[in-house]
């Protein structure tokens, strides 16, 4: 059922966003003449590597001249890339990853190999899930780049500030995921993206921050 749901939504999304995606492709090409798409190697279902697709928001060969983690003030981000990242438009090509079966709409965000190699035995259950475009961790912290802004060691600060709670949310999803949970995550993700197009006065105030959330018994999730 989840796979059918993914295929339907991905096909529908590509139809709806066909013109915006074409406009983004032209914008990227006009800016510096480089490739429109970025193909990044990630670890997927059962540890199988795949290439995640994004609209290129950084200079060509950016991964060779900097850290894996990216802050909002990273000098490698292009002018067009700043807009694409702010509006999350750079993620749209992942609809093709969903169609191909490498990704799902909802699931743990895929990591690079060096971070997967740090998984404990408990955390390896994350690899039993198809990676996703969004998940609980993405809703908890929808803008990792702002957390890492000004960092002199983006990868180190990612591991210290973001990864621990991100892993907790991914393990929570591994325990509790079902179709209804996926629908709720997609709905809130859609609202977070749509909010970016609204005037500041119309936006809801999200106050997630970098704090571990707790359940009713006070334990971290």
Tab-separated table of C-alpha atoms in Angstrom:
chain	number	residue	atom	x	y	z
A	1	UNK	CA	0.000	0.000	0.000
A	2	UNK	CA	2.803	2.447	0.884
A	3	UNK	CA	4.505	1.866	-2.472
A	4	UNK	CA	1.258	2.472	-4.405
A	5	UNK	CA	0.703	5.623	-2.348
A	6	UNK	CA	4.241	6.809	-3.173
A	7	UNK	CA	3.855	6.133	-6.902
A	8	UNK	CA	0.545	7.990	-7.100
A	9	UNK	CA	1.821	11.029	-5.192
A	10	UNK	CA	5.104	11.181	-7.124
A	11	UNK	CA	3.344	11.033	-10.504
A	12	UNK	CA	0.820	13.646	-9.372
A	13	UNK	CA	3.593	15.860	-8.014
A	14	UNK	CA	5.551	15.739	-11.260
A	15	UNK	CA	2.445	16.797	-13.196
A	16	UNK	CA	1.687	19.664	-10.814
A	17	UNK	CA	5.271	20.914	-10.589
A	18	UNK	CA	6.338	20.321	-14.205
A	19	UNK	CA	6.328	24.028	-15.133
A	20	UNK	CA	7.991	25.266	-11.914
A	21	UNK	CA	10.667	22.595	-12.312
A	22	UNK	CA	11.301	23.693	-15.898
A	23	UNK	CA	11.602	27.310	-14.721
A	24	UNK	CA	14.069	26.314	-11.992
A	25	UNK	CA	16.157	24.364	-14.511
A	26	UNK	CA	16.370	27.409	-16.785
A	27	UNK	CA	17.308	29.658	-13.849
A	28	UNK	CA	20.174	27.379	-12.811
A	29	UNK	CA	21.452	27.066	-16.364
A	30	UNK	CA	21.356	30.819	-16.931
A	31	UNK	CA	23.271	31.578	-13.741
A	32	UNK	CA	26.494	29.706	-14.438
A	33	UNK	CA	25.907	27.299	-17.316
A	34	UNK	CA	26.625	24.276	-15.123
A	35	UNK	CA	24.587	21.081	-14.650
A	36	UNK	CA	20.977	21.547	-13.583
A	37	UNK	CA	20.917	18.514	-11.305
A	38	UNK	CA	23.107	17.464	-8.408
A	39	UNK	CA	23.573	13.714	-7.953
A	40	UNK	CA	24.768	12.867	-4.461
A	41	UNK	CA	25.734	9.380	-3.352
A	42	UNK	CA	23.654	8.258	-0.366
A	43	UNK	CA	22.960	5.047	1.529
A	44	UNK	CA	19.488	3.641	0.998
A	45	UNK	CA	17.327	0.652	1.854
A	46	UNK	CA	19.330	-2.243	3.352
A	47	UNK	CA	22.532	-0.246	2.954
A	48	UNK	CA	22.319	-0.133	-0.838
A	49	UNK	CA	23.914	3.029	-2.278
A	50	UNK	CA	21.980	5.250	-4.681
A	51	UNK	CA	22.195	8.746	-6.118
A	52	UNK	CA	19.824	11.313	-4.639
A	53	UNK	CA	18.671	13.976	-7.110
A	54	UNK	CA	18.410	17.668	-6.293
A	55	UNK	CA	18.385	20.869	-8.267
A	56	UNK	CA	21.966	22.080	-8.022
A	57	UNK	CA	22.123	24.905	-5.486
A	58	UNK	CA	25.903	25.050	-5.079
A	59	UNK	CA	28.894	25.599	-7.313
A	60	UNK	CA	29.987	22.726	-9.539
A	61	UNK	CA	31.976	20.046	-7.655
A	62	UNK	CA	31.070	21.636	-4.304
A	63	UNK	CA	31.459	18.310	-2.479
A	64	UNK	CA	35.152	18.284	-3.391
A	65	UNK	CA	35.878	21.670	-1.819
A	66	UNK	CA	34.030	21.558	1.485
A	67	UNK	CA	32.188	19.591	4.163
A	68	UNK	CA	29.271	17.196	3.599
A	69	UNK	CA	27.076	19.326	5.881
A	70	UNK	CA	26.020	22.720	4.579
A	71	UNK	CA	25.172	25.923	6.447
A	72	UNK	CA	22.980	28.696	5.062
A	73	UNK	CA	26.006	30.993	4.794
A	74	UNK	CA	28.166	28.444	2.959
A	75	UNK	CA	30.166	30.263	0.278
A	76	UNK	CA	29.552	27.377	-2.138
A	77	UNK	CA	25.821	28.176	-2.412
A	78	UNK	CA	24.932	30.055	-5.601
A	79	UNK	CA	22.626	33.078	-5.744
A	80	UNK	CA	19.834	30.991	-7.268
A	81	UNK	CA	20.626	28.224	-4.806
A	82	UNK	CA	19.850	30.438	-1.819
A	83	UNK	CA	16.314	30.951	-3.112
A	84	UNK	CA	15.852	27.297	-4.026
A	85	UNK	CA	16.982	26.148	-0.588
A	86	UNK	CA	14.831	28.661	1.267
A	87	UNK	CA	11.715	27.507	-0.605
A	88	UNK	CA	12.795	23.827	-0.613
A	89	UNK	CA	12.490	23.768	-4.414
A	90	UNK	CA	15.872	22.064	-4.707
A	91	UNK	CA	14.256	18.886	-3.341
A	92	UNK	CA	11.675	18.486	-6.151
A	93	UNK	CA	13.777	16.130	-8.345
A	94	UNK	CA	13.546	13.565	-5.551
A	95	UNK	CA	10.108	12.797	-6.970
A	96	UNK	CA	12.058	10.826	-9.585
A	97	UNK	CA	13.861	8.982	-6.768
A	98	UNK	CA	10.441	8.019	-5.395
A	99	UNK	CA	9.274	6.769	-8.804
A	100	UNK	CA	12.427	4.683	-9.220
A	101	UNK	CA	11.972	3.069	-5.802
A	102	UNK	CA	15.153	4.449	-4.253
A	103	UNK	CA	13.135	6.683	-1.927
A	104	UNK	CA	9.707	7.033	-0.368
A	105	UNK	CA	7.781	10.204	0.390
A	106	UNK	CA	8.189	9.590	4.115
A	107	UNK	CA	11.185	7.901	5.679
A	108	UNK	CA	14.528	8.706	7.301
A	109	UNK	CA	16.499	11.248	5.309
A	110	UNK	CA	19.339	9.378	3.552
A	111	UNK	CA	22.853	9.929	4.840
A	112	UNK	CA	26.301	9.790	3.270
A	113	UNK	CA	28.326	6.653	3.932
A	114	UNK	CA	30.634	8.164	6.559
A	115	UNK	CA	27.677	8.999	8.821
A	116	UNK	CA	26.025	5.597	8.262
A	117	UNK	CA	29.289	3.944	9.305
A	118	UNK	CA	28.750	5.541	12.742
A	119	UNK	CA	25.436	3.718	13.340
A	120	UNK	CA	25.220	1.576	16.450
A	121	UNK	CA	23.586	-1.859	16.198
A	122	UNK	CA	20.323	-0.315	17.411
A	123	UNK	CA	20.505	2.477	14.844
A	124	UNK	CA	21.051	0.093	11.928
A	125	UNK	CA	17.291	-0.581	11.955
A	126	UNK	CA	17.038	2.741	10.108
A	127	UNK	CA	18.483	0.979	7.057
A	128	UNK	CA	15.474	-1.377	7.032
A	129	UNK	CA	13.355	1.586	5.909
A	130	UNK	CA	13.291	3.170	2.483
A	131	UNK	CA	14.749	6.683	2.875
A	132	UNK	CA	12.318	9.545	2.423
A	133	UNK	CA	11.898	13.117	1.270
A	134	UNK	CA	10.553	14.079	4.690
A	135	UNK	CA	10.128	12.607	8.165
A	136	UNK	CA	9.617	13.576	11.799
A	137	UNK	CA	13.212	14.795	12.026
A	138	UNK	CA	12.624	17.130	9.064
A	139	UNK	CA	9.620	18.632	10.848
A	140	UNK	CA	11.522	18.973	14.130
A	141	UNK	CA	14.317	20.859	12.388
A	142	UNK	CA	13.251	21.968	8.884
A	143	UNK	CA	16.304	24.193	8.363
A	144	UNK	CA	19.543	22.480	9.354
A	145	UNK	CA	21.490	25.116	7.432
A	146	UNK	CA	20.459	27.875	9.845
A	147	UNK	CA	21.671	25.797	12.810
A	148	UNK	CA	25.079	25.400	11.161
A	149	UNK	CA	25.375	29.040	10.065
A	150	UNK	CA	28.738	30.486	11.066
A	151	UNK	CA	30.178	27.072	11.912
A	152	UNK	CA	33.881	26.519	11.320
A	153	UNK	CA	33.300	22.746	11.448
A	154	UNK	CA	29.898	21.996	9.840
A	155	UNK	CA	30.304	18.212	9.943
A	156	UNK	CA	31.392	18.251	13.580
A	157	UNK	CA	28.568	20.564	14.606
A	158	UNK	CA	26.082	18.447	12.650
A	159	UNK	CA	27.166	15.395	14.639
A	160	UNK	CA	26.979	17.296	17.925
A	161	UNK	CA	23.891	19.498	17.495
A	162	UNK	CA	21.634	17.764	14.996
A	163	UNK	CA	22.376	14.078	14.528
A	164	UNK	CA	21.534	12.737	18.046
A	165	UNK	CA	17.942	13.989	18.048
A	166	UNK	CA	17.572	13.235	14.344
A	167	UNK	CA	18.443	9.606	15.080
A	168	UNK	CA	15.892	9.503	17.927
A	169	UNK	CA	13.131	10.645	15.573
A	170	UNK	CA	14.189	8.121	12.933
A	171	UNK	CA	14.100	5.288	15.469
A	172	UNK	CA	10.680	6.482	16.633
A	173	UNK	CA	9.452	6.352	13.029
A	174	UNK	CA	10.914	2.851	12.610
A	175	UNK	CA	8.844	1.701	15.614
A	176	UNK	CA	5.588	3.480	14.831
A	177	UNK	CA	5.283	4.106	11.085
A	178	UNK	CA	2.054	3.383	9.213
A	179	UNK	CA	0.113	4.988	6.355
A	180	UNK	CA	-1.767	7.391	8.630
A	181	UNK	CA	1.492	8.602	10.198
A	182	UNK	CA	2.877	9.156	6.687
A	183	UNK	CA	-0.170	11.200	5.661
A	184	UNK	CA	0.157	13.391	8.766
A	185	UNK	CA	3.885	13.988	8.135
A	186	UNK	CA	3.239	14.862	4.470
A	187	UNK	CA	0.443	17.265	5.441
A	188	UNK	CA	2.580	19.139	7.971
A	189	UNK	CA	5.543	19.213	5.585
A	190	UNK	CA	3.330	20.692	2.854
A	191	UNK	CA	2.160	23.392	5.256
A	192	UNK	CA	5.716	24.255	6.306
A	193	UNK	CA	6.659	24.716	2.644
A	194	UNK	CA	3.525	26.704	1.747
A	195	UNK	CA	4.104	28.966	4.761
A	196	UNK	CA	7.302	30.207	3.155
A	197	UNK	CA	5.219	31.889	0.447
A	198	UNK	CA	3.027	33.728	2.980
A	199	UNK	CA	3.690	37.153	4.523
A	200	UNK	CA	5.493	36.910	7.861
A	201	UNK	CA	2.378	38.091	9.724
A	202	UNK	CA	0.375	35.127	8.387
A	203	UNK	CA	2.808	32.422	9.442
A	204	UNK	CA	2.320	30.133	12.406
A	205	UNK	CA	5.044	30.334	15.005
A	206	UNK	CA	6.999	27.082	15.114
A	207	UNK	CA	9.127	26.690	18.207
A	208	UNK	CA	10.851	23.371	17.779
A	209	UNK	CA	14.419	24.504	18.270
A	210	UNK	CA	17.229	22.134	19.048
A	211	UNK	CA	15.676	20.608	22.142
A	212	UNK	CA	14.906	16.924	22.661
A	213	UNK	CA	11.143	16.430	22.844
A	214	UNK	CA	9.714	14.368	25.670
A	215	UNK	CA	6.757	12.093	26.093
A	216	UNK	CA	4.184	12.162	28.868
A	217	UNK	CA	6.500	10.292	31.196
A	218	UNK	CA	9.268	12.816	30.654
A	219	UNK	CA	11.496	10.444	28.687
A	220	UNK	CA	13.127	11.529	25.470
A	221	UNK	CA	11.524	10.078	22.362
